[in-house]
Short mmCIF file of C-alpha atoms in Angstrom, two decimals:
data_model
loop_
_atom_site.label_atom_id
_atom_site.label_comp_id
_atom_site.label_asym_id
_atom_site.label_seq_id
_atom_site.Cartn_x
_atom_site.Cartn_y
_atom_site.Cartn_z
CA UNK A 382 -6.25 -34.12 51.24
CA UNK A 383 -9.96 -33.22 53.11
CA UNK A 384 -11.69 -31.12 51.54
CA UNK A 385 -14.09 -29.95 54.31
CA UNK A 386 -14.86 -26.40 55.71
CA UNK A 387 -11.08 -25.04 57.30
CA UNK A 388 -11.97 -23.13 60.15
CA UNK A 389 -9.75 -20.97 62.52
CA UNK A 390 -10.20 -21.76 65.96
CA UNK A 391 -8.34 -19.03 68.18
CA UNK A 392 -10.71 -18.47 71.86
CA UNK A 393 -9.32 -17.12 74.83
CA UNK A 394 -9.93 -18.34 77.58
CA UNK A 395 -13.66 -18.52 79.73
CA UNK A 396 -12.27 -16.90 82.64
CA UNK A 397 -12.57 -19.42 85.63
CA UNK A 398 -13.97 -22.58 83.66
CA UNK A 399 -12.29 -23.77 80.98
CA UNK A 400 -8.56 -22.73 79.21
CA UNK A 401 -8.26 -20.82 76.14
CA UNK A 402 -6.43 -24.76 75.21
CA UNK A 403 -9.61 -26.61 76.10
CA UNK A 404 -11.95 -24.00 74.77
CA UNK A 405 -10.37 -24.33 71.63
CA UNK A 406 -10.05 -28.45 71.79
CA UNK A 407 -13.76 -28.56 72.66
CA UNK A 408 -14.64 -26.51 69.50
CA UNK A 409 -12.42 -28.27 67.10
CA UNK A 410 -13.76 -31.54 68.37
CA UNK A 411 -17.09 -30.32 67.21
CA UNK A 412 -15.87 -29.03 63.96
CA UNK A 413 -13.74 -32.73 62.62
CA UNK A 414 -16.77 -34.59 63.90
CA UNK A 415 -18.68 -32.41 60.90
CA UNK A 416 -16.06 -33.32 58.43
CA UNK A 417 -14.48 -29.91 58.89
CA UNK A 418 -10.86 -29.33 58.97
CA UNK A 419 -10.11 -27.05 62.70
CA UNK A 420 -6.81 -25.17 62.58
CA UNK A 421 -6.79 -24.70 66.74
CA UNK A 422 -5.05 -21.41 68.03
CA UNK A 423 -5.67 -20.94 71.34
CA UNK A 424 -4.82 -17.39 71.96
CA UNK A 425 -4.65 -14.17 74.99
CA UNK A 426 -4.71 -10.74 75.51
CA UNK A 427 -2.63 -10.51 78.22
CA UNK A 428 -4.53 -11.34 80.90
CA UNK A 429 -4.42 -15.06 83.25
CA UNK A 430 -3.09 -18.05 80.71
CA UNK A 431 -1.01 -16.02 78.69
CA UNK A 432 1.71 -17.71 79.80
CA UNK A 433 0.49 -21.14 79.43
CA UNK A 434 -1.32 -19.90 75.74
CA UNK A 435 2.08 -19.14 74.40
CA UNK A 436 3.38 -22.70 75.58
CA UNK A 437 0.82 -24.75 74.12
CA UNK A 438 1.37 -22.61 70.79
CA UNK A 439 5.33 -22.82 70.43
CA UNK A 440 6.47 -24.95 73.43
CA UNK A 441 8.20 -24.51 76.33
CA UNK A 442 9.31 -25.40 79.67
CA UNK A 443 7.56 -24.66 82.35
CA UNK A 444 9.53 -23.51 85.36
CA UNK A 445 8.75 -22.59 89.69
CA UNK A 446 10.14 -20.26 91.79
CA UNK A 447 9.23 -19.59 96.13
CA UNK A 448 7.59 -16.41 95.88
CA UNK A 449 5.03 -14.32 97.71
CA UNK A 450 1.14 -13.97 97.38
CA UNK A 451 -0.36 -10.42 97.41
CA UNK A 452 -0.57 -10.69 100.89
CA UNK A 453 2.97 -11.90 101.65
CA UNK A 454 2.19 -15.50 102.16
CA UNK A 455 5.04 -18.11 100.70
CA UNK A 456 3.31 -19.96 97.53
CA UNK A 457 5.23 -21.71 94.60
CA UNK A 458 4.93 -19.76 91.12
CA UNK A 459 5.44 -20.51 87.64
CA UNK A 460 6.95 -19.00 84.58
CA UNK A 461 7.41 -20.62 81.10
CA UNK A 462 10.64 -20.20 79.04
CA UNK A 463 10.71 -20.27 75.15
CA UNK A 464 12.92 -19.57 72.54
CA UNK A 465 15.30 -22.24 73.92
CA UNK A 466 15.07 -20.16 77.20
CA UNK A 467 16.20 -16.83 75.82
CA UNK A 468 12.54 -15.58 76.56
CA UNK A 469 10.45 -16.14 80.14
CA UNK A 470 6.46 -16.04 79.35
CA UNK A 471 4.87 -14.63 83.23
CA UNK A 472 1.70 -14.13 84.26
CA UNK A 473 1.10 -11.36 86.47
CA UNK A 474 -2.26 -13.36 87.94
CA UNK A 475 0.76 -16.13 88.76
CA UNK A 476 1.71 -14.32 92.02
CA UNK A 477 0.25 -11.61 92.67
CA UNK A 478 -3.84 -13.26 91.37
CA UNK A 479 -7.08 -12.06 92.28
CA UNK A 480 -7.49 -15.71 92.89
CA UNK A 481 -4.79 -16.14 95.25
CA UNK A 482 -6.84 -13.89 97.72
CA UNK A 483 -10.31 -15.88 98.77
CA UNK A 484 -13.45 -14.36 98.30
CA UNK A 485 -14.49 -14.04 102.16
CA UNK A 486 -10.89 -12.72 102.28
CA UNK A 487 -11.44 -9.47 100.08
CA UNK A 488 -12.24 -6.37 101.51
CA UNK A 489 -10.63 -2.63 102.22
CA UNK A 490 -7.58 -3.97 103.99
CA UNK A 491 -6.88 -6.40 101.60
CA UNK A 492 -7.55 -4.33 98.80
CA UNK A 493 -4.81 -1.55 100.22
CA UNK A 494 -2.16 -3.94 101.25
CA UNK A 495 -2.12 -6.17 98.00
CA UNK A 496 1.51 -5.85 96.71
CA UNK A 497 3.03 -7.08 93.37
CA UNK A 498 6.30 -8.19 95.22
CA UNK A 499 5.78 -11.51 93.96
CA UNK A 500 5.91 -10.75 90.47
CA UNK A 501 8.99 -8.72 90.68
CA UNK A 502 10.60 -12.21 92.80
CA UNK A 503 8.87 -13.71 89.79
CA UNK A 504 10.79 -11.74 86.97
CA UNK A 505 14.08 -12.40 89.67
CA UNK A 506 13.37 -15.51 88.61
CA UNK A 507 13.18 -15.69 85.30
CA UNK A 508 16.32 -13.69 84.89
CA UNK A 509 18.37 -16.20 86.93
CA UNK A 510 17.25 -18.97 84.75
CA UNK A 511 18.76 -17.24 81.70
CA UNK A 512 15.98 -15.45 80.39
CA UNK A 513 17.00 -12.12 78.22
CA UNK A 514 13.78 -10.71 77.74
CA UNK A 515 10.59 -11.10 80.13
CA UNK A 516 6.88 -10.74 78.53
CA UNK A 517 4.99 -10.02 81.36
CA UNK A 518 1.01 -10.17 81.00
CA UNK A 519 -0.43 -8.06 83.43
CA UNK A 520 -4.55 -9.30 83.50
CA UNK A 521 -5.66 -10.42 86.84
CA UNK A 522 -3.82 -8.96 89.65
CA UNK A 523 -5.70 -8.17 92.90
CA UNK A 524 -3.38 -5.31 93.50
CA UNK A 525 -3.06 -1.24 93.46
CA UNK A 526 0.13 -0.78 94.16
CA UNK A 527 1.86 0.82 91.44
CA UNK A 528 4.54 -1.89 90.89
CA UNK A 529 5.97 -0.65 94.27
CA UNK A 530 6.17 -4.59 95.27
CA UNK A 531 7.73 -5.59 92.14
CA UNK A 532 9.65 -2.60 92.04
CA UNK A 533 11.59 -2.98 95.59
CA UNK A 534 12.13 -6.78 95.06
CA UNK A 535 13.44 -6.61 91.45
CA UNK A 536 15.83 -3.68 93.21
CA UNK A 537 16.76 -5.99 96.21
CA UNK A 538 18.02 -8.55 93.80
CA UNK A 539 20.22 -6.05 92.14
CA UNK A 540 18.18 -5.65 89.14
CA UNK A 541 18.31 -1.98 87.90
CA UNK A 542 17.51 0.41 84.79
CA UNK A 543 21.21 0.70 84.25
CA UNK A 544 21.18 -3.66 84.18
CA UNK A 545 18.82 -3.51 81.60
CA UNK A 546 19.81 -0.29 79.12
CA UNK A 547 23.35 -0.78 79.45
CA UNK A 548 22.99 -4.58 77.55
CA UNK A 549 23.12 -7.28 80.70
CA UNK A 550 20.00 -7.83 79.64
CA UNK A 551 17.76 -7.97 76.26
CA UNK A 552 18.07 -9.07 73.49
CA UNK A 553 19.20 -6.89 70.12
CA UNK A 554 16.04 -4.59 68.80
CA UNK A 555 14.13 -5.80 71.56
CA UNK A 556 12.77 -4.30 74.89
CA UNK A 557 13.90 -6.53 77.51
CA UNK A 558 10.88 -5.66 79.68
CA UNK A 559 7.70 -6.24 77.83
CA UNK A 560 3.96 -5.73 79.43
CA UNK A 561 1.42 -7.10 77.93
CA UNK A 562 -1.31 -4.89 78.68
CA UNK A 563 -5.53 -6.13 78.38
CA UNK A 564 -6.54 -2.48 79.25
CA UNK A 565 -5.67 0.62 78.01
CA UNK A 566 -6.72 2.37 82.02
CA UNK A 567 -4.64 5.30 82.58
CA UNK A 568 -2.19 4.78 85.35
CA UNK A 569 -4.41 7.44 87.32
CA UNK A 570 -7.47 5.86 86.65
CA UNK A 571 -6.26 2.05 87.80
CA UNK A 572 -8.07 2.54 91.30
CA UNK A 573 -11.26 3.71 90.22
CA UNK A 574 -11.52 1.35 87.56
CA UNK A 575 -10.30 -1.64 88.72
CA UNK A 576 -10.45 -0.64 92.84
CA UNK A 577 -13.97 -2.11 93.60
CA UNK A 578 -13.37 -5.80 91.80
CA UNK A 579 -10.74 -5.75 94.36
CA UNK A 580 -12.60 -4.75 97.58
CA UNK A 581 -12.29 -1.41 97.78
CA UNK A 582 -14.94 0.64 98.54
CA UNK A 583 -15.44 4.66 97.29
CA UNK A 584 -13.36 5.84 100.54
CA UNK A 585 -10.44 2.92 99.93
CA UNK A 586 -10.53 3.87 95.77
CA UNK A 587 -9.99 7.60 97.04
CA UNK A 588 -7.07 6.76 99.20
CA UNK A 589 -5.59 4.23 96.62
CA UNK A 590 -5.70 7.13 93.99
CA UNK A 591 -3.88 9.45 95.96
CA UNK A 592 -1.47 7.15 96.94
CA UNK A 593 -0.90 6.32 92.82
CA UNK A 594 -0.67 10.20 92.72
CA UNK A 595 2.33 10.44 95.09
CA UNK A 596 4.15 7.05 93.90
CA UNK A 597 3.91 8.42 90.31
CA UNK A 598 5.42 11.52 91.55
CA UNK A 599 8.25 9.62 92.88
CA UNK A 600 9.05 7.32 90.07
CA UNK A 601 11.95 8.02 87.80
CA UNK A 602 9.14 9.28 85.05
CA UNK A 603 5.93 9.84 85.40
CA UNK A 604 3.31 7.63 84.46
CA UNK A 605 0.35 9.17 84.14
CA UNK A 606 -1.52 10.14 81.03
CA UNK A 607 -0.33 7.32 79.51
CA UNK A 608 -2.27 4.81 77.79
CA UNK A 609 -2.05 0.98 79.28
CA UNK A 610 -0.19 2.37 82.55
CA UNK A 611 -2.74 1.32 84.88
CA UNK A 612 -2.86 -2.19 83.85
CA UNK A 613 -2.07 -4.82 86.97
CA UNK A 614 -3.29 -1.46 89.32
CA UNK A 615 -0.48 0.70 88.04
CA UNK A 616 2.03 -1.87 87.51
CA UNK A 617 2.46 -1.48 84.04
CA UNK A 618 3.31 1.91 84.73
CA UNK A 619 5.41 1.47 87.35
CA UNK A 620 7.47 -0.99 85.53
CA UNK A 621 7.71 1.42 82.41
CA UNK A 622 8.45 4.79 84.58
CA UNK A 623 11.10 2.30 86.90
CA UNK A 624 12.83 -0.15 84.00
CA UNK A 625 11.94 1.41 80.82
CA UNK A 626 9.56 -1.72 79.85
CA UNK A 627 7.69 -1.19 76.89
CA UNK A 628 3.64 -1.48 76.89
CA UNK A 629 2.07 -3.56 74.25
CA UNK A 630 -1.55 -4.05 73.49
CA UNK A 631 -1.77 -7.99 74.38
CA UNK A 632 -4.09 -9.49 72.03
CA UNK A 633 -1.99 -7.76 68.84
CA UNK A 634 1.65 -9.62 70.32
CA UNK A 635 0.02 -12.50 70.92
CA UNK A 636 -2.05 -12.95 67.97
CA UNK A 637 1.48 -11.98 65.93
CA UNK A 638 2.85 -14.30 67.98
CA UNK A 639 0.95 -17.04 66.75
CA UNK A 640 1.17 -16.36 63.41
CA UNK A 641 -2.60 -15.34 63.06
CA UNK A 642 -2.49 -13.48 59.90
CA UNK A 643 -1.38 -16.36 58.02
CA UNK A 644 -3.56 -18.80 58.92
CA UNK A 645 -6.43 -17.01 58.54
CA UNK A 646 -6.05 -16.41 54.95
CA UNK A 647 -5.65 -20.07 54.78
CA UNK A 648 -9.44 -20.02 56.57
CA UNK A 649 -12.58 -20.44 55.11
CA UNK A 650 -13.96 -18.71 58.47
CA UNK A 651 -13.05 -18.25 61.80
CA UNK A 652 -14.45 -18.74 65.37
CA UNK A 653 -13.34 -17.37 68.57
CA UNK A 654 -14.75 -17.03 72.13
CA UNK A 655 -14.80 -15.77 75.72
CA UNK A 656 -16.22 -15.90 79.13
CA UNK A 657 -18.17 -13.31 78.49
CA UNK A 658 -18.65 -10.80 75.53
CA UNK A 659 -19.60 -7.15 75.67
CA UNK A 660 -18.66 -3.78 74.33
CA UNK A 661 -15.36 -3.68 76.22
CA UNK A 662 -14.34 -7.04 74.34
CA UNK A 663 -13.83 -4.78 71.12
CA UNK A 664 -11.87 -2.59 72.55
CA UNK A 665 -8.52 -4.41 72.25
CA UNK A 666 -9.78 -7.72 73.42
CA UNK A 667 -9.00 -10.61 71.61
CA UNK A 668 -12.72 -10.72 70.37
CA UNK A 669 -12.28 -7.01 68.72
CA UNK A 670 -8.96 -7.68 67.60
CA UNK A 671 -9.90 -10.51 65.68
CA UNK A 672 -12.93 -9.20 64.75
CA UNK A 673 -10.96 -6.14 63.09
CA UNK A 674 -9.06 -8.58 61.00
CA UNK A 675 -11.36 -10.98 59.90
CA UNK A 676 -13.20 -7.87 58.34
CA UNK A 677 -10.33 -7.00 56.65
CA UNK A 678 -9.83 -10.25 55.52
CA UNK A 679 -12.92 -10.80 54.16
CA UNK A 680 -13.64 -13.95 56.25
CA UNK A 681 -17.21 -14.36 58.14
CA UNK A 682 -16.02 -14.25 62.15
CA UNK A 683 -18.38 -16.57 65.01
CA UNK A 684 -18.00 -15.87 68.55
CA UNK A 685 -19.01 -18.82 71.24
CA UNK A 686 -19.33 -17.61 74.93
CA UNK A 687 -20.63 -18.50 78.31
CA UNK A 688 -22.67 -15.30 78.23
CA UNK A 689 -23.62 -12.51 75.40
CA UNK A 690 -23.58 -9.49 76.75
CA UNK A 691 -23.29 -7.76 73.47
CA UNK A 692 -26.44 -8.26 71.40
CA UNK A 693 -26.85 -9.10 68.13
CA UNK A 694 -26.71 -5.49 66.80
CA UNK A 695 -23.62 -4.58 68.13
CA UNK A 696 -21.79 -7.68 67.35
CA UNK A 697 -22.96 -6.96 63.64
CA UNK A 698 -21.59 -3.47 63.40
CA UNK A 699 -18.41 -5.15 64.46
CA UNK A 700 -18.34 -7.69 61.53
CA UNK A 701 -19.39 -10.62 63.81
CA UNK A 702 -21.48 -13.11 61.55
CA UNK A 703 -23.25 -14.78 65.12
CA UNK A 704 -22.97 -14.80 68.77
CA UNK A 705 -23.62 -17.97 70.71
CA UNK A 706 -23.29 -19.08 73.87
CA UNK A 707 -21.87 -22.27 75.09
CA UNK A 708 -20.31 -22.54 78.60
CA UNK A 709 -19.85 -26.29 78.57
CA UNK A 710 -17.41 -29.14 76.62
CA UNK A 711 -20.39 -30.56 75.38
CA UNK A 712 -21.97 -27.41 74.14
CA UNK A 713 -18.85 -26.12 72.74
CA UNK A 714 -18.73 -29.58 70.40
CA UNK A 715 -22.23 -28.77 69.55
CA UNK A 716 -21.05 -25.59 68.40
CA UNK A 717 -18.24 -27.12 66.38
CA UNK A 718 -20.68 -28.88 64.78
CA UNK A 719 -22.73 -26.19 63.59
CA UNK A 720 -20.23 -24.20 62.41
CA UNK A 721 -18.62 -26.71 60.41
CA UNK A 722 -22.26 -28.49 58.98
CA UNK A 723 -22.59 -26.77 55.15
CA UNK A 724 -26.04 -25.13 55.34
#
């Protein structure tokens, strides 16, 4: 049996460049090229590649459905199924993406009309296929619409509270509707927050929180107050006040999810990364999260990232052992290599 230095890999993903997958590929590369031993667990925190995250980790098949963009253009979506289909994996960013709307193309309008309509087809979707419960990571929208979209087309297609509470759909002890939230935003606060990444300016951000004022008013419960509602630009919310979907930090399910616990008592140390980190990547983040239990485990904790925007004080009152940043494949090896080279 090797005998070198067992290290946890478990990144998410650098947000635009590489995969939480090939984050954590690069890194364990590095590590078994130092004689180390690289336990890789890509993981998420609900935001874009959850869907794909959970895949890679337990399988799946990936599956498309005709949907709508945020602007109510036709595109082809994906979902993944797991659990031998019993469960549908969806991105939120999958139809209703900040992406999906080009730069040069984001501004007010766009920013107001943005609907989630494609997610709810989305969820349509996954339900036809089979799926009894839906985990629905809500990072990355380019909408601030309080679910409305989603909403209306899950309604169209016959889908209803009633469907879900009354046992058509779920599975036993479990919600059948699960969002994984990446932000704890208040439903209220989804437009100010969020509004300007979007294109809105301080007029559009006023309108758009008035207009989550009166759609919260109108929804079976009211959302507001509540912690994690305004994930998605409300649709969190929307989807808990409309369907009764329960809100779950998404780093925690995920990390659960992939057994994370467990391996990292089996760890000698453990490494994980972002895009970017800063002081909102320990609150909830998969950075902090990990961060929280590495601590408690008693194991040192490295964090590689394209850019530290932390400092090195911060990240040691968090338990982080060292911050460094590498953006590339080839840097992330390097990286690998370091952490895994006895000193």
């Amino acid at each position: 049996m090797r005998g070198g230095m067992r290290v946890l890999v478990c990144p998410d993903s650098f947000k635009g460049t590489l995969s939480a997958v090939e984050v954590a590929t690069a890194l364990g590369a590095g590590i078994e090229e130092a004689g180390g031993v690289a336990d890789l667990c890509p993981a998420a925190d609900g935001g874009e590649g959850t869907a794909e995250t959970v895949r890679a980790a337990i399988g799946g098949e990936v599956r498309t459905a005709a949907v709508h963009d945020p602007l109510g253009r036709p595109i082809e979506a994906s979902f993944v199924l797991v659990e031998d289909g019993a469960t549908a994996v969806i991105d939120t960013a999958a139809a209703s993406g900040l992406p999906l709307i080009a730069p040069a193309e984001r501004d007010v309008e766009t920013a107001e009309a943005a609907s989630t309509c494609g997610t709810g087809e989305l969820i349509a979707a996954a339900i036809d296929a089979g799926a009894r419960r839906v985990l629905l990571a809500a990072g990355g929208s380019a909408t601030t619409d309080g679910g409305v979209g989603a909403i209306e087309a899950l309604r169209e297609r016959g889908i209803s509270a009633a469907t879900i509470t009354d046992g058509g759909w779920g599975c036993a002890g479990d919600a059948a509707l699960v969002v994984l939230c990446d932000v704890t935003t208040r439903f209220e606060d989804a437009a100010a927050v969020f509004g300007p990444q979007k294109g809105a300016d301080g007029a559009a951000v006023k309108r758009l929180t008035e207009r989550l004022g009166r759609i919260a008013e109108e929804l079976p419960r009211d959302p507001r107050g509540m912690p994690m509602t305004g994930c998605a630009g409300g649709l969190s919310g929307g989807l808990w006040a409309a369907f009764g979907a329960e809100l779950r930090p998404g780093a925690e399910f995920v990390l659960d999810l992939l057994g994370f616990g467990d391996r990292l008592r089996a760890a000698d140390l453990a490494v994980t990364g972002e895009g970017r980190i800063d002081s909102q990547s320990l609150e909830g983040k998969i950075v902090g999260q990990i961060a929280a239990a590495c601590v408690a485990a008693g194991r040192p904790l490295h964090v590689v990232v394209g850019q530290d925007g932390l400092g090195r004080e911060a990240a040691a009152s968090a338990g982080i052992a060292s911050v460094a940043e590498a953006g590339t494949v080839e840097a992330l090896r390097a990286a690998g290599r370091r952490l895994a080279t006895p000193r």
